[in-house]
Amino acid sequence: MYKLIIQDDEGKTTVVPLIREELTIGRQEGNTIRLTERNVSRRHAKLLRGQEAIVIEDLDSYNGVRVNGSRIQGKAEIKEADRVQIGDYLIEVKAEQPAPAVDAQAGAVETVQMPVIGDAPVPVAAAGSEAVTAPNPAPPAAAVGSDNFATAAATAATAATAAPPGATPHAEESGRMVILSTGMAGQEYELDKPAMVIGRTDENDICVNHRSISRHHAKVIRENGTYSVVDLHSANGVRVNGEEYGKVELRPGDLVDLGHVRFRYVAPGEDFLFGRDAHAVDIATESKGGKGLWVALLLIVAGVIAFLALSGGDEKKGSKKADNPTEPINVVQDPPPVVDPIVEKAIDAGVEAVDPLEDNNAKYAGHIEAALAARDDNKWNVMLAEANKALRVDSTGTKAAELAQQAKFESANQRVFDAFQSAVGGRKWAQVAAHFAKIDSASVYKVQAQPDHDRLKAEYGKFQLEDAKKAASRKKCSEVSRIASRVPSQWSDMAKKISDVPCTRASSSHTNTKPEITPPEPPEPDGPPFEELLSQAKSAVKGGNYGKGLALCGQALDQKPNNEEAAMTCVIAACNLKRGAAAKRYLRRIRGASRKASLRQICVAREVPGFE
């Protein structure tokens, strides 16, 4: 039996038993597992449990599915301990193991309800760590929010009496995290739980109140006797020995940087003493050098200049106000000494003493969140603006740079998509094919354009293929070739299908000693194809632009002289222009008597010369 361990961006863990052969994962209701963050698509992925392997399938989601950091295409096999990322969620597959004996001193198990739809049992999660589910058979299906759902949750919670997997026995020695950063150097935290969250606020297992650390920054987990650190999508990331990681196994002596706070990992049983084996450091000063001191000095100089300017102005104003006893007189004090205590504080404490109080991490995260919201609504200009604001807060932010690049990419594809839609509305076959080909396959607009493109292509192919078969039945093989040559180059498969229409050239039954002379084929008409000309002509006539409509339908008839639809359009345009001779000429191409009578009546109603 396998189970899914699902961890959100705040480090909360939920366990779902993999008892069904197929599970769907997505944001909308109706999925087996519902993940509610906005960067999860409505139907994001599908999990298939077979006899030999477990397979995850990306259901054409926007942000994709990543397995061990690599985005998959279609389906991918996953094994135990593989890390699957869907939006802000991390999912691992683990084999169920027999529950160990209950530890009398273990903390109470907290039940976390996960919106699971269908006949899967309600999961039970241990607070801040992995969770276990009862091995009992699943209760009857209950919708989220119903009375049965609460009963099922209580039943599952009662059944989960085992200690969390990987719990450390009391006799086993734990690892430690020791802070090396100035101001907090020497503080130690024992890693005595299977999973411990490090963050800036009090609800974390390890609270480090520093503005460079996110609210929930990282998690240290113990697996099979070793410790690993996992980045919880923090603003400033996790670095181990100078390298940035999403998850990495810790080794004795590793230096772990969370924002501007450095930790030293002490392995279980390692002989470590602060002051002997490690000393206090300030990685903010290391990374920024003397930048903070220069900022402090510039601020002080600017303050002194502003103070002197205001003092001088007050002295001048004071001489004028002295004559008016009703107004107060500003008393100018001696300026403060140039050596300000802030300078000394900046020299002693480095950048942290003079940095603005505003939390740049919160500003950065706010702009990132706004950019993601704009992305969900396809508002690329807003998304780009928010990403650029985040980059102004932190020019090294990889997430902001990625969102800015994506906004530019989708904005360019949107312009092509707008042109494509215009071509679809006007039934301009060649432009439909050309614009669709220009939309990048990785863009969201490729999926949106696909149905209209396929529909127009099918319609166009049907018309052209019918014309080609008619020409072939009349043994006009050259016309079949011309029809195939007019197909847009992007639809080469359709052109080949038309070219493959069987056609036998007409042969003379009389014996003639003179050499057979094949009349030259008429040149291929220049300009747009017949369908596009006819569509434009009809649109012009409907809009009252009869002159343009008459010219366009005339060009269409040059390509297909016997097309009654084009001839009718020309008759209507000529009647409205009161061109009697032209109207009669086109009227002769209409074969149906009733249709001729209707068109003639239009000309009579408009008092066209030659019609009574």
CSV table of N, CA and C in Angstrom, one decimal, residues 27 35-42 44 61-64 87-88 367-384 386 399 403 406-407 410 414 444-445 448:
chain,number,residue,atom,x,y,z
A,27,ARG,N,-7.8,22.3,-8.9
A,27,ARG,CA,-8.3,23.4,-8.1
A,27,ARG,C,-9.9,23.4,-8.0
A,35,LEU,N,-6.6,21.0,-4.6
A,35,LEU,CA,-5.5,21.9,-4.1
A,35,LEU,C,-6.0,23.3,-4.5
A,36,THR,N,-6.2,24.2,-3.5
A,36,THR,CA,-6.9,25.4,-3.7
A,36,THR,C,-6.1,26.6,-4.1
A,37,GLU,N,-4.7,26.5,-4.2
A,37,GLU,CA,-3.9,27.7,-4.5
A,37,GLU,C,-4.2,28.0,-6.0
A,38,ARG,N,-4.0,29.4,-6.3
A,38,ARG,CA,-4.3,29.8,-7.6
A,38,ARG,C,-3.4,29.3,-8.7
A,39,ASN,N,-2.1,28.9,-8.3
A,39,ASN,CA,-1.2,28.4,-9.4
A,39,ASN,C,-1.4,26.9,-9.7
A,40,VAL,N,-2.6,26.4,-9.2
A,40,VAL,CA,-3.0,25.0,-9.6
A,40,VAL,C,-4.1,25.2,-10.6
A,41,SER,N,-4.1,24.5,-11.7
A,41,SER,CA,-5.1,24.5,-12.7
A,41,SER,C,-6.4,23.8,-12.2
A,42,ARG,N,-7.5,24.1,-12.9
A,42,ARG,CA,-8.8,23.5,-12.5
A,42,ARG,C,-8.7,22.0,-12.5
A,44,HIS,N,-5.5,19.7,-13.1
A,44,HIS,CA,-4.1,19.9,-13.2
A,44,HIS,C,-3.4,18.6,-13.6
A,61,SER,N,-1.8,21.4,-17.9
A,61,SER,CA,-2.0,22.5,-16.9
A,61,SER,C,-1.1,23.7,-17.3
A,62,TYR,N,-1.4,24.8,-16.8
A,62,TYR,CA,-0.7,26.1,-17.1
A,62,TYR,C,0.7,26.0,-16.6
A,63,ASN,N,0.9,25.7,-15.3
A,63,ASN,CA,2.2,25.7,-14.7
A,63,ASN,C,2.9,24.4,-14.7
A,64,GLY,N,2.3,23.4,-15.2
A,64,GLY,CA,2.9,22.1,-15.4
A,64,GLY,C,3.1,21.3,-14.1
A,87,GLY,N,2.2,23.5,-8.5
A,87,GLY,CA,2.0,24.8,-7.9
A,87,GLY,C,2.8,25.0,-6.7
A,88,ASP,N,2.2,25.4,-5.6
A,88,ASP,CA,2.9,25.6,-4.3
A,88,ASP,C,3.0,24.3,-3.5
A,367,HIS,N,4.2,42.0,-4.5
A,367,HIS,CA,4.2,42.2,-5.9
A,367,HIS,C,4.2,40.9,-6.7
A,368,ILE,N,4.9,39.9,-6.1
A,368,ILE,CA,4.8,38.6,-6.8
A,368,ILE,C,3.4,38.0,-6.8
A,369,GLU,N,2.7,38.2,-5.6
A,369,GLU,CA,1.3,37.7,-5.5
A,369,GLU,C,0.4,38.4,-6.5
A,370,ALA,N,0.6,39.7,-6.6
A,370,ALA,CA,-0.2,40.5,-7.6
A,370,ALA,C,0.1,40.1,-9.0
A,371,ALA,N,1.4,39.8,-9.3
A,371,ALA,CA,1.7,39.4,-10.7
A,371,ALA,C,1.1,38.0,-11.0
A,372,LEU,N,1.1,37.1,-10.0
A,372,LEU,CA,0.4,35.8,-10.2
A,372,LEU,C,-1.1,36.0,-10.4
A,373,ALA,N,-1.7,36.9,-9.7
A,373,ALA,CA,-3.2,37.1,-9.9
A,373,ALA,C,-3.4,37.7,-11.3
A,374,ALA,N,-2.6,38.6,-11.7
A,374,ALA,CA,-2.8,39.1,-13.1
A,374,ALA,C,-2.6,38.0,-14.1
A,375,ARG,N,-1.6,37.1,-13.9
A,375,ARG,CA,-1.4,36.0,-14.8
A,375,ARG,C,-2.6,35.1,-15.0
A,376,ASP,N,-3.3,34.9,-13.8
A,376,ASP,CA,-4.5,34.1,-13.9
A,376,ASP,C,-5.6,34.7,-14.7
A,377,ASP,N,-5.6,36.1,-14.8
A,377,ASP,CA,-6.6,36.8,-15.5
A,377,ASP,C,-6.2,37.2,-16.9
A,378,ASN,N,-5.0,36.7,-17.3
A,378,ASN,CA,-4.4,37.1,-18.6
A,378,ASN,C,-4.2,38.6,-18.8
A,379,LYS,N,-3.9,39.3,-17.7
A,379,LYS,CA,-3.6,40.7,-17.8
A,379,LYS,C,-2.1,40.9,-17.8
A,380,TRP,N,-1.5,40.8,-19.0
A,380,TRP,CA,0.0,40.7,-19.1
A,380,TRP,C,0.6,42.0,-18.7
A,381,ASN,N,0.0,43.2,-19.1
A,381,ASN,CA,0.6,44.4,-18.8
A,381,ASN,C,0.7,44.7,-17.3
A,382,VAL,N,-0.4,44.3,-16.6
A,382,VAL,CA,-0.4,44.4,-15.1
A,382,VAL,C,0.7,43.4,-14.5
A,383,MET,N,0.7,42.2,-15.0
A,383,MET,CA,1.7,41.2,-14.6
A,383,MET,C,3.1,41.7,-14.7
A,384,LEU,N,3.4,42.3,-15.9
A,384,LEU,CA,4.8,42.8,-16.1
A,384,LEU,C,5.1,44.0,-15.2
A,386,GLU,N,3.9,44.6,-12.2
A,386,GLU,CA,4.1,44.0,-10.8
A,386,GLU,C,5.5,43.3,-10.7
A,399,LYS,N,12.2,34.7,-9.3
A,399,LYS,CA,10.8,34.5,-9.5
A,399,LYS,C,10.3,35.8,-10.3
A,403,LEU,N,8.6,35.9,-14.1
A,403,LEU,CA,7.3,36.4,-14.3
A,403,LEU,C,7.3,37.5,-15.3
A,406,GLN,N,7.8,36.0,-18.7
A,406,GLN,CA,6.5,35.3,-19.2
A,406,GLN,C,5.5,36.3,-19.6
A,407,ALA,N,5.4,37.4,-18.9
A,407,ALA,CA,4.4,38.5,-19.3
A,407,ALA,C,4.8,39.0,-20.7
A,410,GLU,N,3.8,36.2,-23.3
A,410,GLU,CA,2.4,36.1,-23.6
A,410,GLU,C,1.8,37.3,-24.2
A,414,GLN,N,-0.4,37.4,-27.5
A,414,GLN,CA,-1.8,37.9,-27.5
A,414,GLN,C,-2.0,38.7,-28.7
A,444,VAL,N,-0.4,30.2,-23.8
A,444,VAL,CA,-1.8,29.8,-23.5
A,444,VAL,C,-2.7,30.0,-24.7
A,445,TYR,N,-2.4,30.9,-25.6
A,445,TYR,CA,-3.2,31.3,-26.7
A,445,TYR,C,-3.2,30.2,-27.8
A,448,GLN,N,-6.2,28.1,-26.9
A,448,GLN,CA,-7.4,28.8,-27.2
A,448,GLN,C,-7.7,28.9,-28.7
